[in-house]
PDB file of C-alpha atoms in Angstrom:
ATOM      1  CA  LEU A   1      -0.025   0.277  -0.168  1.00  0.00           C
ATOM      2  CA  ALA A   2       3.294   2.277   0.514  1.00  0.00           C
ATOM      3  CA  GLY A   3       4.297   1.742  -2.777  1.00  0.00           C
ATOM      4  CA  GLY A   4       6.726  -1.368  -2.045  1.00  0.00           C
ATOM      5  CA  GLU A   5       6.922  -4.149  -3.940  1.00  0.00           C
ATOM      6  CA  ILE A   6       6.599  -7.936  -3.085  1.00  0.00           C
ATOM      7  CA  THR A   7       9.601 -10.650  -3.562  1.00  0.00           C
ATOM      8  CA  PRO A   8       9.286 -14.246  -5.043  1.00  0.00           C
ATOM      9  CA  ASP A   9      10.584 -15.426  -1.767  1.00  0.00           C
ATOM     10  CA  GLU A  10       8.272 -13.111  -0.004  1.00  0.00           C
ATOM     11  CA  ALA A  11       5.024 -14.185  -1.969  1.00  0.00           C
ATOM     12  CA  LEU A  12       5.416 -18.242  -1.193  1.00  0.00           C
ATOM     13  CA  GLU A  13       6.191 -17.484   2.367  1.00  0.00           C
ATOM     14  CA  LEU A  14       2.377 -16.139   2.214  1.00  0.00           C
ATOM     15  CA  ALA A  15       1.206 -18.521   0.328  1.00  0.00           C
ATOM     16  CA  GLN A  16       2.588 -21.141   2.436  1.00  0.00           C
ATOM     17  CA  LYS A  17       2.019 -19.690   6.145  1.00  0.00           C
ATOM     18  CA  ALA A  18      -0.656 -16.956   6.081  1.00  0.00           C
ATOM     19  CA  ILE A  19      -3.559 -17.468   7.912  1.00  0.00           C
ATOM     20  CA  ARG A  20      -6.177 -17.268   4.819  1.00  0.00           C
ATOM     21  CA  SER A  21      -8.677 -14.815   5.845  1.00  0.00           C
ATOM     22  CA  ASP A  22      -5.931 -12.081   6.467  1.00  0.00           C
ATOM     23  CA  LEU A  23      -4.599 -13.157   3.008  1.00  0.00           C
ATOM     24  CA  TYR A  24      -7.522 -12.569   1.250  1.00  0.00           C
ATOM     25  CA  ALA A  25      -8.601  -9.839   3.092  1.00  0.00           C
ATOM     26  CA  ALA A  26      -5.094  -8.110   2.497  1.00  0.00           C
ATOM     27  CA  ALA A  27      -5.468  -8.831  -1.099  1.00  0.00           C
ATOM     28  CA  ASP A  28      -8.755  -6.999  -1.173  1.00  0.00           C
ATOM     29  CA  GLU A  29      -7.243  -4.037   0.323  1.00  0.00           C
ATOM     30  CA  ILE A  30      -4.958  -4.083  -2.109  1.00  0.00           C
ATOM     31  CA  ARG A  31      -7.206  -4.023  -5.206  1.00  0.00           C
ATOM     32  CA  LYS A  32      -9.696  -1.355  -3.210  1.00  0.00           C
ATOM     33  CA  LYS A  33      -6.387   0.969  -3.148  1.00  0.00           C
ATOM     34  CA  PHE A  34      -5.269   0.420  -6.670  1.00  0.00           C
ATOM     35  CA  CYS A  35      -8.177  -0.421  -8.569  1.00  0.00           C
ATOM     36  CA  ASN A  36     -11.893   0.950  -8.819  1.00  0.00           C
ATOM     37  CA  LYS A  37     -14.812  -0.902  -7.762  1.00  0.00           C
ATOM     38  CA  THR A  38     -15.836  -1.414 -11.104  1.00  0.00           C
ATOM     39  CA  LEU A  39     -15.900  -5.125 -12.634  1.00  0.00           C
ATOM     40  CA  ASP A  40     -13.799  -5.241 -16.107  1.00  0.00           C
ATOM     41  CA  THR A  41     -16.393  -7.438 -17.999  1.00  0.00           C
ATOM     42  CA  CYS A  42     -15.338  -9.356 -20.868  1.00  0.00           C
ATOM     43  CA  SER A  43     -16.604 -12.195 -23.343  1.00  0.00           C
ATOM     44  CA  ILE A  44     -15.419 -14.453 -26.463  1.00  0.00           C
ATOM     45  CA  ILE A  45     -16.439 -15.571 -29.601  1.00  0.00           C
ATOM     46  CA  ASN A  46     -14.884 -19.154 -30.216  1.00  0.00           C
ATOM     47  CA  ALA A  47     -14.284 -17.802 -34.228  1.00  0.00           C
ATOM     48  CA  ARG A  48     -12.639 -21.012 -35.554  1.00  0.00           C
ATOM     49  CA  SER A  49     -12.965 -24.064 -33.466  1.00  0.00           C
ATOM     50  CA  GLY A  50     -10.453 -27.161 -33.652  1.00  0.00           C
ATOM     51  CA  HIS A  51      -7.217 -28.997 -36.196  1.00  0.00           C
ATOM     52  CA  CYS A  52      -4.832 -27.054 -34.202  1.00  0.00           C
ATOM     53  CA  PRO A  53      -1.432 -28.276 -34.701  1.00  0.00           C
ATOM     54  CA  GLU A  54      -0.022 -27.664 -31.373  1.00  0.00           C
ATOM     55  CA  ASN A  55       0.191 -29.947 -28.683  1.00  0.00           C
ATOM     56  CA  CYS A  56      -0.606 -28.295 -25.367  1.00  0.00           C
ATOM     57  CA  LYS A  57      -1.857 -31.177 -23.057  1.00  0.00           C
ATOM     58  CA  TRP A  58      -4.790 -28.897 -21.809  1.00  0.00           C
ATOM     59  CA  CYS A  59      -6.425 -28.210 -24.834  1.00  0.00           C
ATOM     60  CA  ALA A  60      -9.292 -29.718 -26.564  1.00  0.00           C
ATOM     61  CA  GLN A  61      -8.626 -28.077 -29.996  1.00  0.00           C
ATOM     62  CA  SER A  62      -5.565 -29.686 -30.848  1.00  0.00           C
ATOM     63  CA  ALA A  63      -5.426 -32.137 -33.599  1.00  0.00           C
ATOM     64  CA  HIS A  64      -3.038 -34.271 -31.425  1.00  0.00           C
ATOM     65  CA  HIS A  65      -5.751 -35.286 -29.200  1.00  0.00           C
ATOM     66  CA  HIS A  66      -9.030 -37.348 -29.244  1.00  0.00           C
ATOM     67  CA  THR A  67     -12.048 -35.059 -27.956  1.00  0.00           C
ATOM     68  CA  GLN A  68     -15.748 -34.554 -28.817  1.00  0.00           C
ATOM     69  CA  ILE A  69     -15.553 -30.962 -29.553  1.00  0.00           C
ATOM     70  CA  GLU A  70     -17.673 -29.083 -32.603  1.00  0.00           C
ATOM     71  CA  THR A  71     -14.661 -28.012 -35.203  1.00  0.00           C
ATOM     72  CA  TYR A  72     -15.598 -25.631 -37.910  1.00  0.00           C
ATOM     73  CA  ASP A  73     -13.673 -22.751 -39.907  1.00  0.00           C
ATOM     74  CA  ALA A  74     -13.954 -19.131 -39.685  1.00  0.00           C
ATOM     75  CA  ILE A  75     -17.631 -17.775 -38.292  1.00  0.00           C
ATOM     76  CA  PRO A  76     -19.656 -16.215 -40.706  1.00  0.00           C
ATOM     77  CA  ILE A  77     -19.603 -12.419 -40.245  1.00  0.00           C
ATOM     78  CA  HIS A  78     -23.390 -12.163 -39.747  1.00  0.00           C
ATOM     79  CA  GLU A  79     -23.045 -14.557 -36.444  1.00  0.00           C
ATOM     80  CA  ALA A  80     -20.193 -12.551 -35.021  1.00  0.00           C
ATOM     81  CA  ILE A  81     -21.971  -9.447 -35.546  1.00  0.00           C
ATOM     82  CA  SER A  82     -25.379 -10.943 -33.888  1.00  0.00           C
ATOM     83  CA  ILE A  83     -23.264 -12.409 -30.937  1.00  0.00           C
ATOM     84  CA  ALA A  84     -21.371  -8.928 -30.433  1.00  0.00           C
ATOM     85  CA  ARG A  85     -24.843  -6.986 -30.515  1.00  0.00           C
ATOM     86  CA  LEU A  86     -25.864  -9.398 -27.773  1.00  0.00           C
ATOM     87  CA  ASN A  87     -22.996  -8.769 -25.630  1.00  0.00           C
ATOM     88  CA  GLU A  88     -23.279  -5.278 -25.971  1.00  0.00           C
ATOM     89  CA  GLN A  89     -26.852  -5.547 -24.901  1.00  0.00           C
ATOM     90  CA  GLN A  90     -26.020  -7.941 -21.732  1.00  0.00           C
ATOM     91  CA  GLY A  91     -23.763  -4.901 -20.556  1.00  0.00           C
ATOM     92  CA  ILE A  92     -20.601  -6.525 -21.331  1.00  0.00           C
ATOM     93  CA  LYS A  93     -17.377  -4.490 -21.850  1.00  0.00           C
ATOM     94  CA  ARG A  94     -15.081  -5.701 -23.983  1.00  0.00           C
ATOM     95  CA  LEU A  95     -15.380  -8.577 -26.763  1.00  0.00           C
ATOM     96  CA  SER A  96     -12.686 -11.212 -28.443  1.00  0.00           C
ATOM     97  CA  LEU A  97     -12.826 -13.224 -31.195  1.00  0.00           C
ATOM     98  CA  VAL A  98     -10.379 -16.494 -30.384  1.00  0.00           C
ATOM     99  CA  THR A  99      -9.380 -18.424 -33.023  1.00  0.00           C
ATOM    100  CA  SER A 100      -7.561 -21.935 -32.761  1.00  0.00           C
ATOM    101  CA  GLY A 101      -4.062 -23.030 -34.331  1.00  0.00           C
ATOM    102  CA  ARG A 102      -0.535 -21.824 -34.346  1.00  0.00           C
ATOM    103  CA  ARG A 103      -1.583 -18.236 -35.761  1.00  0.00           C
ATOM    104  CA  ILE A 104      -3.820 -17.220 -38.202  1.00  0.00           C
ATOM    105  CA  LYS A 105      -2.582 -17.194 -41.912  1.00  0.00           C
ATOM    106  CA  ALA A 106      -1.780 -13.825 -43.760  1.00  0.00           C
ATOM    107  CA  SER A 107      -4.767 -14.721 -46.476  1.00  0.00           C
ATOM    108  CA  GLU A 108      -6.938 -14.874 -43.404  1.00  0.00           C
ATOM    109  CA  ILE A 109      -6.303 -11.472 -41.726  1.00  0.00           C
ATOM    110  CA  ASP A 110      -8.335  -9.227 -43.922  1.00  0.00           C
ATOM    111  CA  TYR A 111     -11.568 -11.533 -42.997  1.00  0.00           C
ATOM    112  CA  PHE A 112     -11.115 -10.997 -39.533  1.00  0.00           C
ATOM    113  CA  CYS A 113     -10.187  -7.552 -39.651  1.00  0.00           C
ATOM    114  CA  ASP A 114     -13.699  -7.090 -41.768  1.00  0.00           C
ATOM    115  CA  ILE A 115     -15.100  -8.441 -38.537  1.00  0.00           C
ATOM    116  CA  TYR A 116     -13.678  -5.864 -36.275  1.00  0.00           C
ATOM    117  CA  ARG A 117     -14.409  -3.271 -38.768  1.00  0.00           C
ATOM    118  CA  LYS A 118     -18.353  -4.109 -38.883  1.00  0.00           C
ATOM    119  CA  MET A 119     -18.020  -4.717 -34.945  1.00  0.00           C
ATOM    120  CA  GLY A 120     -16.687  -1.262 -34.605  1.00  0.00           C
ATOM    121  CA  GLU A 121     -19.372   0.448 -36.508  1.00  0.00           C
ATOM    122  CA  GLU A 122     -22.449  -1.402 -34.950  1.00  0.00           C
ATOM    123  CA  THR A 123     -21.307  -1.618 -31.282  1.00  0.00           C
ATOM    124  CA  HIS A 124     -19.436   0.584 -28.621  1.00  0.00           C
ATOM    125  CA  LEU A 125     -17.611  -2.883 -27.402  1.00  0.00           C
ATOM    126  CA  HIS A 126     -13.827  -2.638 -26.601  1.00  0.00           C
ATOM    127  CA  LEU A 127     -11.966  -4.908 -29.252  1.00  0.00           C
ATOM    128  CA  CYS A 128      -9.731  -7.486 -28.415  1.00  0.00           C
ATOM    129  CA  ALA A 129      -8.501 -10.214 -30.492  1.00  0.00           C
ATOM    130  CA  SER A 130      -6.547 -13.831 -29.929  1.00  0.00           C
ATOM    131  CA  MET A 131      -5.412 -15.015 -33.129  1.00  0.00           C
ATOM    132  CA  GLY A 132      -1.861 -17.019 -31.925  1.00  0.00           C
ATOM    133  CA  LEU A 133       1.848 -16.129 -32.708  1.00  0.00           C
ATOM    134  CA  LEU A 134       1.238 -13.147 -34.901  1.00  0.00           C
ATOM    135  CA  LYS A 135       3.822 -10.578 -36.142  1.00  0.00           C
ATOM    136  CA  ARG A 136       2.805  -8.112 -38.932  1.00  0.00           C
ATOM    137  CA  GLU A 137      -0.960  -9.285 -39.009  1.00  0.00           C
ATOM    138  CA  LEU A 138      -1.003  -7.207 -35.706  1.00  0.00           C
ATOM    139  CA  GLU A 139      -0.753  -4.009 -37.527  1.00  0.00           C
ATOM    140  CA  LYS A 140      -3.807  -4.650 -39.695  1.00  0.00           C
ATOM    141  CA  LEU A 141      -5.812  -5.869 -36.404  1.00  0.00           C
ATOM    142  CA  LYS A 142      -5.045  -2.553 -34.882  1.00  0.00           C
ATOM    143  CA  ALA A 143      -5.742  -0.567 -38.073  1.00  0.00           C
ATOM    144  CA  ALA A 144      -9.377  -2.752 -37.603  1.00  0.00           C
ATOM    145  CA  GLY A 145     -10.023  -1.095 -34.389  1.00  0.00           C
ATOM    146  CA  VAL A 146      -8.466  -3.649 -32.103  1.00  0.00           C
ATOM    147  CA  LYS A 147      -6.930  -2.287 -28.862  1.00  0.00           C
ATOM    148  CA  ARG A 148      -6.220  -5.376 -26.685  1.00  0.00           C
ATOM    149  CA  TYR A 149      -4.075  -8.549 -27.896  1.00  0.00           C
ATOM    150  CA  HIS A 150      -4.475 -11.589 -25.952  1.00  0.00           C
ATOM    151  CA  CYS A 151      -1.724 -14.317 -25.760  1.00  0.00           C
ATOM    152  CA  ASN A 152      -1.708 -16.088 -22.664  1.00  0.00           C
ATOM    153  CA  LEU A 153       1.735 -17.215 -21.300  1.00  0.00           C
ATOM    154  CA  GLU A 154      -0.372 -20.447 -19.650  1.00  0.00           C
ATOM    155  CA  THR A 155       2.310 -21.562 -17.003  1.00  0.00           C
ATOM    156  CA  ALA A 156       5.688 -20.510 -15.744  1.00  0.00           C
ATOM    157  CA  SER A 157       8.776 -20.872 -17.987  1.00  0.00           C
ATOM    158  CA  SER A 158      10.231 -23.308 -16.146  1.00  0.00           C
ATOM    159  CA  TYR A 159       7.311 -25.745 -16.363  1.00  0.00           C
ATOM    160  CA  PHE A 160       5.986 -24.697 -19.806  1.00  0.00           C
ATOM    161  CA  SER A 161       7.980 -27.341 -22.227  1.00  0.00           C
ATOM    162  CA  GLU A 162       5.941 -30.206 -19.964  1.00  0.00           C
ATOM    163  CA  LEU A 163       2.656 -29.120 -21.140  1.00  0.00           C
ATOM    164  CA  CYS A 164       3.639 -27.993 -24.661  1.00  0.00           C
ATOM    165  CA  THR A 165       6.430 -28.613 -26.946  1.00  0.00           C
ATOM    166  CA  THR A 166       5.572 -27.483 -30.591  1.00  0.00           C
ATOM    167  CA  HIS A 167       6.335 -23.478 -29.253  1.00  0.00           C
ATOM    168  CA  THR A 168       7.994 -21.870 -26.512  1.00  0.00           C
ATOM    169  CA  ILE A 169       6.738 -19.565 -23.932  1.00  0.00           C
ATOM    170  CA  GLU A 170       9.522 -16.908 -25.737  1.00  0.00           C
ATOM    171  CA  GLN A 171       8.008 -17.257 -28.801  1.00  0.00           C
ATOM    172  CA  LYS A 172       4.592 -15.956 -26.752  1.00  0.00           C
ATOM    173  CA  LYS A 173       6.559 -13.190 -24.993  1.00  0.00           C
ATOM    174  CA  GLU A 174       7.545 -12.544 -28.665  1.00  0.00           C
ATOM    175  CA  THR A 175       4.269 -11.913 -29.644  1.00  0.00           C
ATOM    176  CA  ILE A 176       3.345 -10.248 -26.528  1.00  0.00           C
ATOM    177  CA  ARG A 177       6.209  -7.648 -26.990  1.00  0.00           C
ATOM    178  CA  THR A 178       5.535  -7.049 -31.124  1.00  0.00           C
ATOM    179  CA  ALA A 179       2.034  -5.922 -29.896  1.00  0.00           C
ATOM    180  CA  GLN A 180       3.044  -3.739 -27.243  1.00  0.00           C
ATOM    181  CA  LYS A 181       5.757  -1.823 -29.646  1.00  0.00           C
ATOM    182  CA  LEU A 182       2.303  -1.129 -31.844  1.00  0.00           C
ATOM    183  CA  GLY A 183       0.868   0.812 -28.661  1.00  0.00           C
ATOM    184  CA  MET A 184      -1.599  -2.425 -28.240  1.00  0.00           C
ATOM    185  CA  GLU A 185      -2.860  -3.267 -24.758  1.00  0.00           C
ATOM    186  CA  ILE A 186      -2.108  -6.887 -23.540  1.00  0.00           C
ATOM    187  CA  CYS A 187      -4.022  -9.659 -21.673  1.00  0.00           C
ATOM    188  CA  SER A 188      -2.077 -12.359 -20.850  1.00  0.00           C
ATOM    189  CA  GLY A 189      -2.443 -14.863 -18.015  1.00  0.00           C
ATOM    190  CA  GLY A 190      -2.528 -18.508 -17.616  1.00  0.00           C
ATOM    191  CA  ILE A 191      -4.346 -22.102 -16.445  1.00  0.00           C
ATOM    192  CA  ILE A 192      -3.630 -23.291 -12.923  1.00  0.00           C
ATOM    193  CA  GLY A 193      -4.102 -26.770 -11.849  1.00  0.00           C
ATOM    194  CA  MET A 194      -1.997 -28.426 -14.467  1.00  0.00           C
ATOM    195  CA  GLY A 195       0.436 -29.888 -12.291  1.00  0.00           C
ATOM    196  CA  GLU A 196       2.411 -26.825 -11.430  1.00  0.00           C
ATOM    197  CA  ASN A 197       3.228 -25.926  -7.903  1.00  0.00           C
ATOM    198  CA  MET A 198       2.738 -22.702  -6.127  1.00  0.00           C
ATOM    199  CA  LYS A 199       6.412 -21.664  -6.683  1.00  0.00           C
ATOM    200  CA  GLN A 200       5.933 -21.984 -10.644  1.00  0.00           C
ATOM    201  CA  ARG A 201       2.683 -19.936 -10.169  1.00  0.00           C
ATOM    202  CA  ILE A 202       4.294 -17.251  -8.503  1.00  0.00           C
ATOM    203  CA  GLU A 203       7.157 -17.299 -10.888  1.00  0.00           C
ATOM    204  CA  LEU A 204       4.409 -16.796 -13.717  1.00  0.00           C
ATOM    205  CA  ALA A 205       3.057 -13.774 -12.120  1.00  0.00           C
ATOM    206  CA  PHE A 206       6.260 -12.147 -12.033  1.00  0.00           C
ATOM    207  CA  GLU A 207       6.769 -12.830 -15.661  1.00  0.00           C
ATOM    208  CA  LEU A 208       3.300 -11.140 -16.148  1.00  0.00           C
ATOM    209  CA  LYS A 209       4.280  -8.230 -13.989  1.00  0.00           C
ATOM    210  CA  GLU A 210       8.202  -8.204 -15.966  1.00  0.00           C
ATOM    211  CA  LEU A 211       6.096  -7.873 -19.449  1.00  0.00           C
ATOM    212  CA  GLY A 212       3.549  -5.075 -17.991  1.00  0.00           C
ATOM    213  CA  VAL A 213       0.554  -6.791 -19.009  1.00  0.00           C
ATOM    214  CA  CYS A 214      -2.800  -5.155 -18.095  1.00  0.00           C
ATOM    215  CA  SER A 215      -5.180  -7.792 -17.810  1.00  0.00           C
ATOM    216  CA  VAL A 216      -4.404 -11.356 -16.295  1.00  0.00           C
ATOM    217  CA  PRO A 217      -7.080 -14.290 -17.336  1.00  0.00           C
ATOM    218  CA  MET A 218      -6.733 -16.500 -14.222  1.00  0.00           C
ATOM    219  CA  ASN A 219      -8.026 -20.010 -15.490  1.00  0.00           C
ATOM    220  CA  ILE A 220      -8.590 -23.275 -13.981  1.00  0.00           C
ATOM    221  CA  LEU A 221      -7.993 -26.522 -15.702  1.00  0.00           C
ATOM    222  CA  ASN A 222     -11.262 -28.312 -16.599  1.00  0.00           C
ATOM    223  CA  PRO A 223      -9.614 -31.667 -17.435  1.00  0.00           C
ATOM    224  CA  ILE A 224     -11.517 -32.414 -20.828  1.00  0.00           C
ATOM    225  CA  PRO A 225     -11.414 -36.079 -22.070  1.00  0.00           C
ATOM    226  CA  GLY A 226      -9.558 -37.177 -24.760  1.00  0.00           C
ATOM    227  CA  THR A 227      -6.716 -34.456 -23.442  1.00  0.00           C
ATOM    228  CA  PRO A 228      -3.416 -36.176 -21.516  1.00  0.00           C
ATOM    229  CA  LEU A 229      -4.715 -33.847 -18.510  1.00  0.00           C
ATOM    230  CA  GLU A 230      -7.920 -35.611 -18.394  1.00  0.00           C
ATOM    231  CA  HIS A 231      -7.273 -37.253 -15.383  1.00  0.00           C
ATOM    232  CA  MET A 232      -5.664 -34.535 -13.334  1.00  0.00           C
ATOM    233  CA  PRO A 233      -7.109 -34.140  -9.707  1.00  0.00           C
ATOM    234  CA  PRO A 234      -8.709 -30.812  -9.520  1.00  0.00           C
ATOM    235  CA  ILE A 235      -6.921 -28.534  -7.160  1.00  0.00           C
ATOM    236  CA  SER A 236      -8.885 -27.314  -4.115  1.00  0.00           C
ATOM    237  CA  ASP A 237     -11.097 -24.232  -3.498  1.00  0.00           C
ATOM    238  CA  GLU A 238      -8.283 -23.110  -0.998  1.00  0.00           C
ATOM    239  CA  GLU A 239      -5.370 -23.310  -3.319  1.00  0.00           C
ATOM    240  CA  ILE A 240      -7.618 -21.355  -6.073  1.00  0.00           C
ATOM    241  CA  LEU A 241      -8.358 -18.504  -3.568  1.00  0.00           C
ATOM    242  CA  VAL A 242      -4.786 -18.432  -2.236  1.00  0.00           C
ATOM    243  CA  THR A 243      -3.271 -18.047  -5.807  1.00  0.00           C
ATOM    244  CA  ILE A 244      -5.509 -15.274  -6.912  1.00  0.00           C
ATOM    245  CA  ALA A 245      -4.699 -13.392  -3.748  1.00  0.00           C
ATOM    246  CA  ILE A 246      -0.702 -14.096  -4.114  1.00  0.00           C
ATOM    247  CA  PHE A 247      -1.442 -12.382  -7.619  1.00  0.00           C
ATOM    248  CA  ARG A 248      -2.985  -9.403  -6.344  1.00  0.00           C
ATOM    249  CA  PHE A 249       0.134  -8.621  -4.089  1.00  0.00           C
ATOM    250  CA  ILE A 250       2.439  -9.235  -6.962  1.00  0.00           C
ATOM    251  CA  LEU A 251       0.402  -7.364  -9.564  1.00  0.00           C
ATOM    252  CA  PRO A 252      -1.561  -4.597  -7.343  1.00  0.00           C
ATOM    253  CA  ARG A 253      -2.738  -2.424 -10.424  1.00  0.00           C
ATOM    254  CA  THR A 254      -3.824  -5.191 -12.772  1.00  0.00           C
ATOM    255  CA  PHE A 255      -7.126  -6.655 -13.793  1.00  0.00           C
ATOM    256  CA  ILE A 256      -7.152  -9.952 -12.332  1.00  0.00           C
ATOM    257  CA  ARG A 257      -9.980 -12.033 -14.537  1.00  0.00           C
ATOM    258  CA  PHE A 258     -11.918 -14.807 -13.413  1.00  0.00           C
ATOM    259  CA  ALA A 259     -11.983 -17.322 -16.575  1.00  0.00           C
ATOM    260  CA  GLY A 260     -12.152 -20.527 -17.600  1.00  0.00           C
ATOM    261  CA  GLY A 261     -12.741 -23.342 -15.330  1.00  0.00           C
ATOM    262  CA  ARG A 262     -14.390 -21.291 -12.597  1.00  0.00           C
ATOM    263  CA  ALA A 263     -18.398 -22.644 -13.476  1.00  0.00           C
ATOM    264  CA  ARG A 264     -17.236 -25.721 -11.374  1.00  0.00           C
ATOM    265  CA  LEU A 265     -16.977 -23.661  -8.439  1.00  0.00           C
ATOM    266  CA  SER A 266     -19.665 -23.017  -5.937  1.00  0.00           C
ATOM    267  CA  ARG A 267     -21.389 -19.473  -5.832  1.00  0.00           C
ATOM    268  CA  GLU A 268     -19.662 -18.789  -2.025  1.00  0.00           C
ATOM    269  CA  THR A 269     -16.342 -19.726  -3.643  1.00  0.00           C
ATOM    270  CA  GLN A 270     -16.883 -17.326  -6.535  1.00  0.00           C
ATOM    271  CA  LYS A 271     -18.066 -14.676  -4.257  1.00  0.00           C
ATOM    272  CA  GLN A 272     -14.948 -15.232  -1.775  1.00  0.00           C
ATOM    273  CA  ALA A 273     -12.615 -14.560  -5.014  1.00  0.00           C
ATOM    274  CA  LEU A 274     -14.098 -11.402  -5.934  1.00  0.00           C
ATOM    275  CA  SER A 275     -13.075 -10.135  -2.473  1.00  0.00           C
ATOM    276  CA  ALA A 276      -9.609 -11.911  -2.468  1.00  0.00           C
ATOM    277  CA  GLY A 277      -8.347 -10.014  -5.640  1.00  0.00           C
ATOM    278  CA  VAL A 278     -10.447 -10.762  -8.708  1.00  0.00           C
ATOM    279  CA  ASN A 279     -11.714  -7.545 -10.437  1.00  0.00           C
ATOM    280  CA  GLY A 280     -12.538  -8.772 -13.784  1.00  0.00           C
ATOM    281  CA  LEU A 281     -14.723 -11.901 -15.245  1.00  0.00           C
ATOM    282  CA  LEU A 282     -14.993 -13.558 -18.532  1.00  0.00           C
ATOM    283  CA  MET A 283     -18.579 -13.821 -18.833  1.00  0.00           C
ATOM    284  CA  GLY A 284     -20.688 -16.122 -20.962  1.00  0.00           C
ATOM    285  CA  ASP A 285     -19.337 -19.942 -22.667  1.00  0.00           C
ATOM    286  CA  MET A 286     -15.616 -20.051 -22.786  1.00  0.00           C
ATOM    287  CA  LEU A 287     -14.243 -21.685 -26.049  1.00  0.00           C
ATOM    288  CA  THR A 288     -15.219 -25.251 -25.662  1.00  0.00           C
ATOM    289  CA  THR A 289     -16.797 -25.703 -22.242  1.00  0.00           C
ATOM    290  CA  LEU A 290     -19.832 -23.907 -20.726  1.00  0.00           C
ATOM    291  CA  GLY A 291     -19.115 -20.604 -18.621  1.00  0.00           C
ATOM    292  CA  SER A 292     -21.526 -18.593 -16.396  1.00  0.00           C
ATOM    293  CA  GLY A 293     -24.424 -17.188 -17.028  1.00  0.00           C
ATOM    294  CA  VAL A 294     -24.408 -13.253 -17.546  1.00  0.00           C
ATOM    295  CA  ASN A 295     -27.294 -12.005 -15.232  1.00  0.00           C
ATOM    296  CA  GLU A 296     -26.158 -14.637 -12.800  1.00  0.00           C
ATOM    297  CA  ASP A 297     -22.458 -12.958 -12.842  1.00  0.00           C
ATOM    298  CA  LYS A 298     -24.001  -9.409 -12.362  1.00  0.00           C
ATOM    299  CA  SER A 299     -26.005 -10.523  -9.595  1.00  0.00           C
ATOM    300  CA  LEU A 300     -22.588 -12.188  -8.254  1.00  0.00           C
ATOM    301  CA  ALA A 301     -20.597  -8.734  -8.645  1.00  0.00           C
ATOM    302  CA  ARG A 302     -23.323  -6.516  -6.833  1.00  0.00           C
ATOM    303  CA  GLU A 303     -23.321  -9.100  -3.744  1.00  0.00           C
ATOM    304  CA  ALA A 304     -19.484  -8.473  -3.896  1.00  0.00           C
ATOM    305  CA  GLY A 305     -19.924  -4.624  -3.744  1.00  0.00           C
ATOM    306  CA  TYR A 306     -19.402  -4.014  -7.558  1.00  0.00           C
ATOM    307  CA  ASP A 307     -20.733  -2.326  -9.907  1.00  0.00           C
ATOM    308  CA  PRO A 308     -20.691  -5.138 -13.298  1.00  0.00           C
ATOM    309  CA  LEU A 309     -21.077  -2.389 -15.477  1.00  0.00           C
TER     310      LEU A 309
END
């Protein structure tokens, strides 16, 4: 609160030894000082699904795994615009197109840029994109109205190669730095519960801090049948809440966004997360799993003292 910064060793000591209720309350105090009372809301459109050549162990969209997800090429423009209008009507602030694959091809970028330009004409949504390991294509997305680029690190550098070998975390960081040079905001976070330990989660948080991201999606692994992590035991509610609180200590001014996997948690646990450091929600359905109802999330946010709009 006085302007100092926590160290990795201090963060680990807090995670291991702090009284839980005190830890959550302190994280909430930090959030109240450095962030306002508005809950930052966003939603995503699965704009191209499946057939991904990458071998990420957590992902249902990888062609290396045998899952039962729906696969399709680029979403029709009229469908994307219809979803965008609905999101705006529901009071959601941000919307992102998310595409499967290592990156969208240069030949595809103009089509998605057309969607973004149309969204910009017909809604007041803040536009984001999540389209893989891009370089020059980012310039076109920015020109089409995309203000924020999303590229999750997913996990700490020391653990990433255990979960994916077809690309590296440094390639992700290169994409993030390229987008930043263009003046784009960055949304980047990870998935917890993939076998990493608390020290590695803290490592991830400090890597995100070093990159200067403004939004950190906090996903909880949803073990999907057919993926290598389908039998990964779920982490406890306490471990989730402690991780959120520690991230708030490390990233006091950042939007920490509760995202995929939270639907398996009780309403009370989700409400508790909003008082332990979380100040953003990914609403609606996720990429390949069921998300939370928007109206239910708004009610939850109000009960936790936020203005969801």
